[in-house]
Structure formats: structure tokens, C-alpha cells
XYZ file of C-alpha atoms in Angstrom:
604
model
C 43.369 -1.850 -59.126
C 46.297 -1.376 -61.993
C 47.002 2.212 -60.408
C 47.314 0.470 -56.916
C 49.523 -2.131 -58.023
C 51.586 0.637 -59.987
C 51.789 2.532 -56.886
C 52.979 -0.265 -54.583
C 55.811 -1.323 -57.336
C 56.993 2.521 -57.212
C 57.125 2.401 -53.437
C 59.015 -0.962 -53.516
C 61.469 0.487 -55.826
C 61.991 3.623 -53.677
C 62.396 1.357 -50.608
C 65.205 -0.738 -52.513
C 67.082 2.435 -53.430
C 66.918 4.048 -50.006
C 67.914 0.974 -48.015
C 71.390 -0.239 -46.994
C 73.274 -2.040 -49.813
C 72.998 -5.521 -48.122
C 69.383 -5.184 -47.684
C 69.050 -3.960 -51.563
C 71.126 -6.761 -52.397
C 68.680 -9.208 -50.914
C 65.537 -7.661 -51.782
C 66.626 -7.820 -55.634
C 66.700 -11.491 -55.468
C 63.122 -11.691 -54.057
C 60.220 -12.438 -56.616
C 58.047 -9.192 -57.055
C 54.981 -10.551 -55.535
C 56.985 -11.588 -52.249
C 58.512 -7.889 -52.091
C 55.198 -6.200 -52.664
C 53.461 -8.188 -49.889
C 56.501 -7.533 -47.539
C 56.038 -3.819 -48.102
C 52.531 -3.898 -47.597
C 53.285 -5.535 -43.964
C 55.919 -3.243 -43.333
C 53.919 0.033 -43.887
C 51.002 -1.549 -41.704
C 53.323 -2.365 -39.005
C 54.890 1.357 -39.118
C 51.378 2.952 -39.283
C 50.307 1.009 -36.024
C 53.629 1.913 -34.235
C 52.966 5.669 -35.109
C 49.671 5.234 -33.956
C 50.671 3.680 -30.504
C 53.214 6.248 -29.950
C 50.760 8.856 -30.428
C 48.263 7.416 -27.928
C 50.982 6.520 -25.606
C 52.563 9.844 -25.381
C 49.457 11.890 -25.757
C 48.940 13.453 -22.312
C 47.083 16.429 -20.864
C 50.223 18.544 -20.895
C 50.374 17.799 -24.744
C 46.633 18.529 -24.887
C 47.305 22.104 -23.897
C 46.640 22.655 -20.065
C 49.364 24.451 -18.510
C 52.316 22.653 -16.377
C 50.935 23.690 -12.808
C 47.501 22.390 -13.581
C 48.906 19.141 -15.192
C 51.309 18.604 -12.164
C 48.235 19.232 -9.845
C 46.268 16.769 -11.988
C 48.835 13.897 -11.461
C 49.088 14.321 -7.771
C 45.137 14.582 -7.097
C 43.889 12.047 -9.661
C 46.969 9.737 -10.333
C 44.577 7.234 -12.274
C 43.924 10.165 -14.928
C 46.794 9.798 -17.054
C 45.718 10.267 -20.749
C 42.916 12.275 -22.434
C 40.455 10.709 -24.650
C 40.308 12.275 -28.413
C 37.103 14.467 -27.459
C 38.778 15.623 -24.273
C 41.942 16.754 -26.336
C 39.826 18.606 -28.758
C 37.484 20.197 -26.159
C 40.667 21.284 -23.963
C 42.211 23.009 -27.233
C 38.915 24.515 -28.231
C 38.335 26.007 -24.699
C 41.571 27.515 -24.466
C 40.934 29.574 -27.775
C 38.275 32.038 -28.427
C 35.885 30.265 -30.731
C 32.504 29.152 -29.682
C 31.874 25.566 -28.928
C 29.181 23.190 -29.298
C 30.084 19.643 -27.952
C 27.927 16.554 -27.674
C 29.669 13.382 -26.335
C 28.517 10.371 -24.607
C 27.679 10.258 -20.775
C 30.818 9.453 -18.941
C 33.366 10.619 -21.576
C 34.803 13.294 -19.182
C 33.194 16.467 -20.813
C 33.007 18.397 -17.552
C 36.499 17.281 -16.182
C 38.234 18.406 -19.305
C 36.576 21.643 -19.612
C 37.408 22.217 -15.908
C 41.161 21.601 -16.566
C 40.985 23.787 -19.602
C 39.164 26.751 -17.522
C 41.916 26.497 -14.952
C 44.608 26.799 -17.549
C 42.962 30.184 -18.962
C 44.878 33.431 -18.098
C 43.168 35.594 -15.705
C 41.759 38.779 -16.550
C 42.843 42.039 -14.531
C 41.043 45.179 -14.097
C 42.442 48.573 -12.882
C 42.352 49.258 -9.171
C 40.331 52.515 -8.612
C 42.330 53.067 -5.337
C 45.772 53.046 -7.054
C 45.896 56.166 -9.392
C 49.346 54.899 -11.038
C 47.332 51.861 -12.423
C 50.054 49.351 -11.920
C 48.141 47.361 -9.415
C 45.596 45.409 -11.392
C 42.554 43.563 -9.527
C 42.312 40.040 -10.749
C 38.742 39.662 -12.205
C 36.155 37.188 -12.919
C 37.294 35.040 -15.856
C 34.600 32.415 -16.333
C 31.103 32.012 -15.666
C 30.163 28.137 -15.491
C 26.444 27.788 -15.572
C 25.008 24.291 -14.317
C 21.362 22.786 -13.853
C 21.622 22.117 -10.076
C 23.784 22.886 -7.048
C 25.227 19.408 -6.771
C 26.712 19.487 -10.089
C 28.194 22.826 -8.886
C 29.518 21.264 -5.702
C 31.076 18.350 -7.796
C 33.168 20.919 -9.923
C 34.261 22.604 -6.496
C 35.397 19.424 -4.916
C 37.358 18.533 -8.105
C 39.012 22.002 -8.103
C 39.436 21.650 -4.280
C 41.591 18.646 -4.882
C 43.458 19.768 -7.607
C 44.487 22.984 -5.601
C 45.685 21.153 -2.652
C 49.597 20.764 -2.146
C 50.263 17.695 0.013
C 46.935 17.899 1.882
C 47.454 21.591 2.792
C 47.083 24.641 0.368
C 48.386 27.914 1.362
C 46.140 29.494 -1.377
C 42.425 30.178 -0.883
C 40.003 28.100 -2.909
C 37.867 31.124 -3.251
C 40.593 32.576 -5.391
C 40.501 29.873 -7.874
C 36.597 28.983 -7.949
C 33.387 29.758 -5.993
C 30.011 28.302 -6.150
C 26.739 30.538 -6.126
C 23.256 29.040 -5.379
C 20.158 29.776 -3.623
C 19.647 29.074 0.024
C 22.345 27.334 1.664
C 22.116 26.372 5.177
C 25.489 27.271 6.779
C 25.365 24.599 9.499
C 25.344 22.058 6.995
C 28.617 23.050 5.727
C 30.414 22.471 9.131
C 31.742 19.033 7.826
C 33.567 20.352 4.898
C 36.848 21.898 4.806
C 37.252 25.358 5.660
C 38.571 26.649 2.350
C 35.385 24.798 0.814
C 33.191 26.656 3.197
C 34.510 30.195 2.120
C 33.949 28.964 -1.729
C 30.370 28.556 -1.190
C 28.361 31.766 -1.636
C 24.553 32.017 -1.651
C 22.100 34.636 -2.252
C 20.244 35.694 0.726
C 19.550 38.614 3.190
C 23.546 38.639 3.932
C 24.253 39.679 0.362
C 27.483 41.248 1.278
C 28.991 37.865 1.551
C 27.725 36.272 -1.557
C 30.846 36.628 -3.352
C 33.744 37.422 -0.925
C 36.357 37.416 -3.629
C 36.949 37.760 -7.365
C 37.130 34.103 -8.251
C 38.926 32.824 -11.634
C 35.760 30.814 -12.320
C 32.152 31.279 -10.730
C 30.212 28.060 -10.618
C 26.441 29.009 -10.485
C 22.829 27.994 -11.116
C 21.213 30.700 -13.439
C 18.378 31.480 -10.753
C 21.230 32.517 -8.337
C 22.860 34.814 -10.818
C 19.515 36.579 -11.719
C 18.862 36.988 -8.097
C 21.903 38.723 -7.233
C 21.813 40.924 -10.403
C 18.387 41.997 -9.379
C 19.347 42.653 -5.731
C 22.892 44.100 -5.877
C 24.480 43.897 -9.482
C 27.528 45.388 -8.464
C 28.565 42.268 -6.265
C 28.573 40.260 -9.405
C 31.337 41.595 -11.471
C 30.670 40.118 -15.034
C 32.478 43.038 -16.790
C 35.871 40.989 -17.147
C 34.173 37.899 -18.329
C 35.898 36.034 -21.287
C 34.185 32.650 -21.269
C 30.811 31.393 -20.355
C 30.123 27.665 -20.138
C 26.823 26.056 -20.070
C 26.893 22.386 -18.968
C 23.938 20.340 -19.627
C 22.496 22.734 -21.833
C 19.368 20.989 -22.642
C 18.331 20.735 -19.122
C 17.560 24.281 -19.249
C 16.160 24.904 -22.685
C 13.309 22.976 -24.431
C 12.597 23.686 -28.141
C 9.149 22.306 -29.208
C 9.394 19.404 -31.708
C 8.545 20.693 -35.124
C 6.654 17.397 -35.919
C 4.014 18.361 -33.021
C 0.421 19.172 -33.989
C -0.344 22.733 -34.494
C -2.471 23.059 -31.255
C 0.531 21.340 -29.233
C 3.151 23.828 -30.658
C 0.778 26.719 -29.691
C 0.605 25.309 -26.009
C 4.231 24.931 -25.893
C 4.947 28.281 -27.312
C 2.506 29.845 -24.710
C 4.216 28.149 -21.898
C 7.748 29.442 -23.166
C 6.053 33.109 -23.230
C 4.854 33.073 -19.714
C 7.806 31.339 -18.035
C 11.155 32.340 -19.782
C 13.883 30.239 -18.685
C 16.480 31.844 -16.253
C 19.301 30.856 -18.662
C 17.657 32.819 -21.564
C 17.602 35.953 -19.375
C 21.169 35.370 -18.210
C 22.662 34.721 -21.727
C 20.527 37.581 -23.442
C 22.371 40.002 -21.029
C 26.028 38.774 -21.894
C 25.370 38.106 -25.424
C 24.135 40.260 -28.570
C 20.624 39.171 -29.821
C 19.493 40.353 -33.066
C 16.495 42.894 -32.883
C 14.137 40.591 -34.818
C 14.799 37.792 -32.553
C 14.344 39.923 -29.084
C 10.612 39.094 -28.879
C 10.885 35.497 -29.357
C 9.869 33.438 -26.266
C 8.490 36.510 -24.483
C 11.968 38.176 -24.275
C 10.713 41.314 -23.047
C 13.438 41.416 -20.258
C 16.351 43.923 -20.020
C 18.653 43.709 -22.978
C 22.550 43.509 -23.093
C 22.510 47.131 -23.924
C 21.021 48.379 -20.825
C 23.516 46.214 -18.771
C 26.324 47.727 -20.904
C 25.442 51.140 -19.899
C 25.806 50.435 -16.169
C 29.067 48.545 -16.905
C 27.768 45.205 -15.531
C 28.751 43.032 -18.522
C 31.868 42.818 -20.863
C 32.129 45.184 -23.812
C 33.615 42.393 -25.841
C 31.549 39.268 -26.665
C 32.367 36.445 -24.438
C 33.234 32.848 -25.812
C 30.333 30.688 -25.309
C 30.643 26.754 -24.770
C 27.763 24.459 -24.434
C 27.993 20.731 -23.332
C 25.466 17.727 -23.043
C 25.236 14.191 -24.202
C 21.846 14.792 -25.611
C 22.238 17.980 -27.739
C 19.405 17.389 -30.095
C 19.370 18.957 -33.714
C 16.231 21.225 -33.083
C 18.003 22.880 -30.063
C 21.597 23.170 -31.974
C 19.333 25.189 -34.863
C 17.605 27.387 -32.074
C 21.134 28.405 -30.595
C 21.491 30.012 -34.098
C 18.080 31.082 -34.786
C 15.480 31.429 -32.205
C 17.878 32.328 -29.314
C 20.429 33.892 -31.678
C 23.470 33.567 -29.312
C 25.564 31.839 -31.835
C 26.581 32.647 -35.363
C 26.769 30.077 -38.210
C 30.422 29.733 -39.394
C 31.911 30.788 -36.213
C 31.134 27.775 -34.094
C 33.221 24.497 -33.477
C 31.077 21.703 -33.497
C 32.238 18.414 -31.672
C 29.507 16.235 -32.379
C 30.193 12.460 -31.875
C 27.195 11.303 -33.593
C 24.036 12.805 -35.231
C 21.104 12.978 -32.707
C 18.007 14.200 -34.824
C 16.276 10.801 -34.336
C 18.053 8.833 -31.345
C 20.511 10.123 -28.558
C 23.962 9.180 -29.045
C 25.047 6.590 -26.607
C 27.141 3.530 -26.088
C 25.205 2.088 -22.994
C 24.634 -1.339 -24.666
C 28.283 -1.854 -24.553
C 29.312 -0.312 -21.090
C 26.057 -1.449 -18.917
C 23.727 -4.250 -18.617
C 19.873 -3.232 -18.688
C 17.405 -5.176 -16.775
C 13.525 -4.517 -16.340
C 11.642 -5.908 -13.540
C 7.769 -5.933 -13.359
C 6.155 -6.202 -10.093
C 2.679 -7.587 -9.528
C -0.001 -6.285 -6.806
C 0.989 -9.320 -4.906
C 4.668 -8.673 -4.837
C 5.824 -11.046 -7.441
C 9.095 -9.984 -9.325
C 9.693 -11.092 -12.949
C 11.702 -10.093 -15.660
C 10.087 -8.019 -18.550
C 8.559 -10.159 -21.322
C 11.221 -10.560 -23.977
C 14.231 -10.260 -22.119
C 17.202 -12.048 -23.364
C 19.244 -14.625 -21.471
C 22.164 -12.828 -19.968
C 25.742 -13.276 -21.449
C 27.737 -15.416 -18.989
C 30.335 -12.659 -18.979
C 27.847 -10.239 -17.189
C 26.097 -13.159 -15.076
C 27.829 -12.565 -11.944
C 28.619 -9.748 -9.607
C 32.169 -10.694 -9.721
C 32.375 -8.798 -13.067
C 31.542 -5.748 -11.210
C 33.466 -5.920 -8.060
C 35.682 -8.942 -8.116
C 33.768 -11.149 -5.660
C 32.303 -14.461 -5.922
C 28.845 -14.573 -7.233
C 26.012 -14.059 -4.554
C 23.054 -16.456 -5.203
C 19.521 -15.917 -4.200
C 19.569 -19.081 -1.725
C 22.841 -17.739 0.102
C 21.249 -14.132 0.759
C 17.688 -14.977 1.314
C 17.925 -14.861 4.961
C 19.242 -11.434 4.795
C 16.588 -9.906 2.668
C 13.449 -10.727 4.304
C 12.532 -9.721 7.999
C 10.047 -10.586 10.391
C 10.129 -7.120 12.071
C 6.620 -5.587 11.825
C 7.299 -2.355 13.893
C 9.285 0.252 12.037
C 12.159 1.981 13.696
C 11.653 5.338 14.878
C 14.449 7.635 15.827
C 12.803 11.008 16.189
C 9.767 13.088 15.729
C 10.756 13.700 12.258
C 10.312 9.957 11.674
C 7.130 9.669 13.188
C 5.805 12.414 10.965
C 7.367 10.593 8.013
C 5.338 7.532 9.214
C 2.150 9.234 8.900
C 2.900 10.957 5.553
C 1.141 9.458 2.459
C 3.138 7.123 0.208
C 2.399 7.674 -3.308
C 4.472 4.451 -4.578
C 3.180 0.997 -4.329
C 5.175 -0.732 -1.308
C 5.625 -3.860 -3.423
C 7.818 -1.735 -5.596
C 9.976 -0.570 -2.771
C 9.996 -4.165 -1.519
C 11.170 -5.233 -4.919
C 14.016 -2.470 -4.924
C 15.023 -3.365 -1.631
C 15.169 -7.273 -2.384
C 17.202 -6.538 -5.620
C 19.423 -4.292 -3.948
C 20.220 -6.770 -1.150
C 21.051 -9.573 -3.658
C 23.084 -7.671 -6.575
C 24.702 -4.433 -5.074
C 28.168 -4.838 -3.795
C 28.995 -1.420 -2.614
C 26.872 1.714 -3.892
C 23.909 2.068 -5.891
C 21.617 5.104 -7.087
C 17.986 5.032 -7.010
C 16.396 7.714 -9.450
C 12.812 8.640 -8.474
C 10.146 10.491 -10.745
C 10.042 14.425 -10.024
C 6.756 13.835 -8.080
C 7.794 11.428 -5.770
C 8.305 12.189 -2.131
C 12.022 11.343 -1.511
C 12.311 11.815 2.089
C 9.247 9.441 2.603
C 10.507 6.814 0.313
C 13.907 6.949 2.057
C 12.248 6.372 5.329
C 10.342 3.298 3.872
C 13.399 2.048 2.396
C 15.328 2.148 5.754
C 12.353 0.176 7.358
C 13.168 -2.657 4.666
C 16.770 -2.453 6.148
C 18.265 -0.471 3.150
C 21.198 1.744 3.944
C 19.148 4.778 1.979
C 20.427 8.314 2.254
C 19.439 11.471 0.012
C 21.620 12.611 -2.696
C 23.205 16.141 -1.354
C 26.695 16.504 -1.851
C 26.936 19.315 0.924
C 24.475 18.307 3.721
C 24.920 14.499 3.378
C 28.263 12.829 4.114
C 27.602 9.320 2.685
C 26.853 11.064 -0.616
C 29.798 13.144 -0.383
C 32.093 10.105 0.488
C 31.293 8.262 -2.791
C 32.364 11.496 -5.007
C 36.170 11.132 -5.405
C 36.529 7.463 -4.139
C 37.409 4.996 -6.619
C 35.942 1.611 -7.351
C 36.979 -1.154 -4.760
C 37.299 -4.916 -5.128
C 35.774 -5.656 -1.941
C 32.009 -6.092 -0.969
C 30.839 -3.734 1.693
C 29.051 -5.467 4.422
C 26.329 -2.514 4.451
C 26.059 -1.151 0.941
C 24.731 2.275 0.285
C 21.630 3.345 -1.844
C 21.797 7.194 -2.813
C 18.286 8.350 -3.689
C 17.464 11.358 -5.846
C 15.668 12.493 -9.003
C 16.895 13.061 -12.533
C 17.082 16.852 -11.860
C 19.611 16.296 -9.118
C 21.724 13.549 -10.402
C 22.259 14.653 -14.022
C 25.953 15.099 -14.800
C 27.326 13.673 -11.620
C 30.079 11.218 -11.630
C 30.288 8.674 -8.692
C 33.171 6.319 -9.439
C 32.130 3.517 -7.125
C 28.615 3.198 -8.419
C 27.918 -0.016 -10.082
C 24.013 -0.179 -9.894
C 21.289 2.077 -11.118
C 17.685 1.753 -10.240
C 14.919 3.524 -11.978
C 11.590 3.725 -10.590
C 8.905 3.683 -13.298
C 9.131 4.872 -16.758
C 11.212 7.914 -17.623
C 9.381 11.298 -17.725
C 9.340 14.052 -20.336
C 11.874 13.347 -23.244
C 11.957 9.740 -22.162
C 14.777 8.752 -24.518
C 17.156 11.333 -23.332
C 16.167 10.910 -19.763
C 16.776 7.267 -19.706
C 20.346 7.925 -21.340
C 21.136 10.380 -18.660
C 20.194 8.075 -15.853
C 21.905 4.997 -17.196
C 24.785 7.080 -17.996
C 25.728 7.291 -14.371
C 27.274 3.650 -14.545
C 29.583 2.179 -17.138
C 31.658 5.508 -17.192
C 35.266 5.556 -18.756
C 34.861 1.894 -20.009
C 33.609 0.523 -16.754
C 30.719 -1.955 -16.183
C 27.684 -1.365 -14.443
C 23.815 -2.308 -14.299
C 20.708 -0.329 -14.964
C 17.629 -1.920 -13.347
C 14.327 -0.223 -14.157
C 11.424 -1.244 -11.787
C 7.934 -1.078 -13.098
C 4.269 -1.907 -11.980
C 2.244 -4.399 -13.843
C -0.165 -3.524 -16.418
C -3.276 -2.080 -14.712
C -6.948 -1.675 -15.918
C -9.183 0.886 -14.205
C -12.513 2.303 -14.701
C -12.906 6.127 -14.138
C -16.253 8.125 -14.893
C -17.425 5.084 -17.157
C -13.971 4.888 -19.125
C -11.702 2.253 -18.952
C -8.398 3.393 -18.378
C -5.522 1.075 -19.081
C -1.821 1.767 -17.832
C 0.723 -0.349 -19.423
C 4.173 0.637 -18.119
C 6.076 -2.544 -19.393
C 4.735 -2.167 -23.039
C 5.784 1.556 -22.904
C 9.407 0.653 -21.703
C 9.684 -2.179 -24.229
C 9.115 0.467 -27.202
C 11.535 2.988 -25.475
C 14.160 0.503 -25.276
C 13.710 -0.646 -28.844
C 13.751 2.928 -30.192
C 17.031 3.692 -28.564
C 18.570 0.161 -29.658
C 18.643 -1.317 -26.015
C 17.616 -5.014 -25.342
C 16.954 -5.790 -21.839
C 18.648 -8.963 -20.290
C 17.257 -11.167 -17.516
C 18.196 -10.655 -13.995
C 19.317 -13.936 -12.753
C 17.532 -13.624 -9.493
C 14.015 -13.686 -10.778
C 11.814 -15.748 -13.205
């Protein structure tokens, strides 16, 4: 304490000596305590002003992206004005050469920031074999962006499409900037897309010569499509000029067994990995050097990088490796250095918002309201036991859409129908009518009722991986729900919400987009206000819930996450009593990740 007082006194003396004579004369007449207190206030105000200036004038230009990309960003996305702190760090790291590991919250703009940085990277040229003088280089492939599913690839392509437009029409081919490579694309379903987007979507099929019509700056691909093309016609996939490899949602590809599992469970998990080597492992082993003592781990007997180097199919110099996820667990990060061996300790820039060895890092408690509904066999809907009363600020749909509160009594006539005969449009509907439904109809009725009461414009329903998506959509439509499958290319309603911004008006016929966790991970739908989850999350339950709930409450917005469960069931099988208690499982899960469910006002 005496040292702090002495330092403050010295600062006050320097301030008096350096200020103007009039101010010096006035401060000399002040008591010392008053002068020291005034100095503290002055320094605090100066610090706040400096911090404000840094925040106010921090733009994507100052973060490092090129002037043309920044100008296109302002024109295509005027609401995106300033990068977050993590976006700024990620852009600068991507523009460098160091490997990057990034873990940040869902909805923090990781994918968008890395896309801007990749567009700002210089293109790599290769000598033109047809030109003997060597002064006419061919632009090569600079970046391979690996994604877990095709819809995330299409989202990247939509962003780049709008960024490269100039007043609605661009003289440049989109395929020059970016292309998508996925499996099995039905060309007839692409007819509604702009011509430049159709040209930029390649796929692996019998017509292999058209898989990659041009050398793009960025190739956005799923690992299985990359492997298919390498095995069939490797010369079409020109990876020798690669300078950067980005893996988005990396933990969706790689599953490292928990070290705390019993020994027999570890052996079973290891055998599974040995039998089914992930496609991402095969791709990255071809692009990055792997130590000899680690080449046989996880059954890695596939061709090595050296074999591809002899054929000139991969770059001679090691590319930069960037990996992103909201749930980058400690054991996976360790495996990237150890078991997989793609990264080297001391040579990686780690941008980790929060340690994730025990709990997933999230801010869902502040950005979204979480509800859990329990449905009985008779169709009664109740809030889960222990749900807290809802804060008044979240107690109305008006918080989400600016409209007045819609109460149960006002909308009750629009929820229940007396129409017993389903509406059949074609033969496909007739077939779906006969198909078995592996979900309790009371669950779907509860989702339909909650959707009609609470959703203003757009909601998302996430189903278990084993659910029959088409059948459930058919049943929801019979309940007068405007349900559509999540498919950014083949389904126009899904695509229409990809780039549209949130609105203050309530839609007369709200849209329910239906998908699974594997198809919605990483997707950004700005209009989305509600996410429905059917049943308890599968697999790594905490991470799965984080990714589902992270579709709302993005960029500081608000949203609702509504999980719909069956009540506790007791059944006898083979003389044994089997108890299925999903509400208890959900209570334990939410408690572990620090989320307290709230009561949904429409139900008891």
C-alpha cells in the first residue's frame, strides 16, 4: 500500500509539472488527497476513452483482410461492421503460416472469419506446361477447407457468392474463387440456384471430368469426396499447390476414447477405430508428415505422404493446418500432437476461450432460454420437474420478434383441428402414410402445439440420427405445420433463411426446418428463434446439446431451446424390468453443463 501511494504521488507531481501554468497554479492550492483522487479519476477516464477508441475503430480492414474483400464485405453484409476479439486473432493467424487450434463459443463467427481470411490469402501459381517461356503461370489451388457435411459446404459457398457479387451481377466466375466438392449431387435440383453457383458445385460421379472444372482459390469439400476423387482420378485434384488446410468442426470427424473408460471399453473403441479409419485421417496423413512410430496407430496402413509425393499429388512443403470447433476437448487436442501426429508442440498458436477438459465452453445460459417438456402417453404436456419460473424479460415472444405476447387462449383455435383424413398430394405421400413411425405421435403433437403457440417465423427441429426424417415431416404437415427438410440446395425454404436477417414481424405461416445433428452442425440461420430437440442427445451428450442449442442466441441475440421428452417408462423384457427415464437423464445433463431449465408459460 505505501508503494502504491508513493507511485500515485509521483504521478501527481509529474502531472503538475507537465501541465499548463494556469492548471499548475490551481492544482498547487488543492489538498494532496483531493489531487490524488482527481488523478485516479483522470487516469480511469483516459483508459476507458482509449479502450472505446480501440473498439470503435477496429474494423475488418485493420484485422488484416485485403481492401477488396473488406469492400465486398461492407456491400454484401452491411450489418457486419466490426470483428470480435477472437475473429481478429483468427484472421491474423490464418494470414500467417503458423498452425492454429481454435475453440470458441457457437455463434461467435469462427467460420465467417476464417472464410474472409482465406479469401485474402495470395493465390499460388504453377508453371504452365504449354508455355515454354514460363511467364504465364496457372493459378493453383491455395486452400482445402474440409467440412463434415454438404450443407455447411453450401453455406460457405453462399457467403462467397454474395461477397463476390458486384451490384447483383459479377463478371467473374464464382468457380474461380471457390468450389464445392461433395458426393452425389442431383443436377436437376440445382436449377433454382444462380448459374455461377451451379458451376461452382462439383461432385464425384461417373462424369469425373467435370468434378473440378477450374482451379479454385478455395476448395470446400467433405473428406469422403476428396478420397473418392483421389482414388479414381487423382490428377483432377491438384493439391500440389496447397498452402493452407482448414478443418471446420474437427471433433465431428475424430473421436478419441476417454482415458477414464474401463479397459474393456477402451479396447472395444480401439478395435472400432482400427476397422473404420476416419476419412479425415486418410486425407491429412497424405498431406502432413507423420512420425514413423505413429503410422500404425488407429490402423493407419493406408498410403503415406511419401507415396503421394512421388506422384506429385501433394505439396512438397508442409501446408498450414487450422482446426476449429466449439467443443475441442483436451484429449482430442492432445491426440493431434500424439496419436495423429499432424501438429508439433511449440509450433501451434492455440486460441482457446476456455478450458474444456471437464465441461464444454458455452454462453448458452445468457444467450438462450432453455425449456424441457415432458409428454405423457395421453398427450398431456408438462414442464420438467424443477423448472424455474421464467424471468419476465423472457416471458414473451415479444423479446424475440417485437410482437405482442401470444397467449394460449388466443391461439387455441388455431392449434387443434377436427380434420381426421390426412392430406395426400401424390404417390410418395401415400407411401409415407404406410411407413412405420418410430416416434410416439403424442411427441409430434406436442411439438406442433408448441410451435403454433410460440414460434414467430422460423424454428429448427433436430431429430435423432435413427429417426425417419421424411416420415416425421409428413406427419407434422398433417398437423398443419409448415415443415421442410433441411437441405440448402434442394429445398428452397431452407435456403431462403440462410442469409435473411431477423425481422420484427410475425409470419402468418411460420417455417419448421427439420434435420439431424449431423446435418445442422455449424449452420447459421439468422432468422432462427427456436430450436426443438426430440429426445435426449446421443453420443457425447454435453457436446451434442451445445451444438444444437448453439443454433440460436448467436452474436448476442436471444432464442429458445425446447427439448421434448417422453415421460418415464417401465417395461418388462425377458423377465427383466427395463426403466427408461429420459427426464432424469436430461436433468443430470443440464446440471453438468450449468444450465437451469425454465418453465414454458403455455404449459403447467
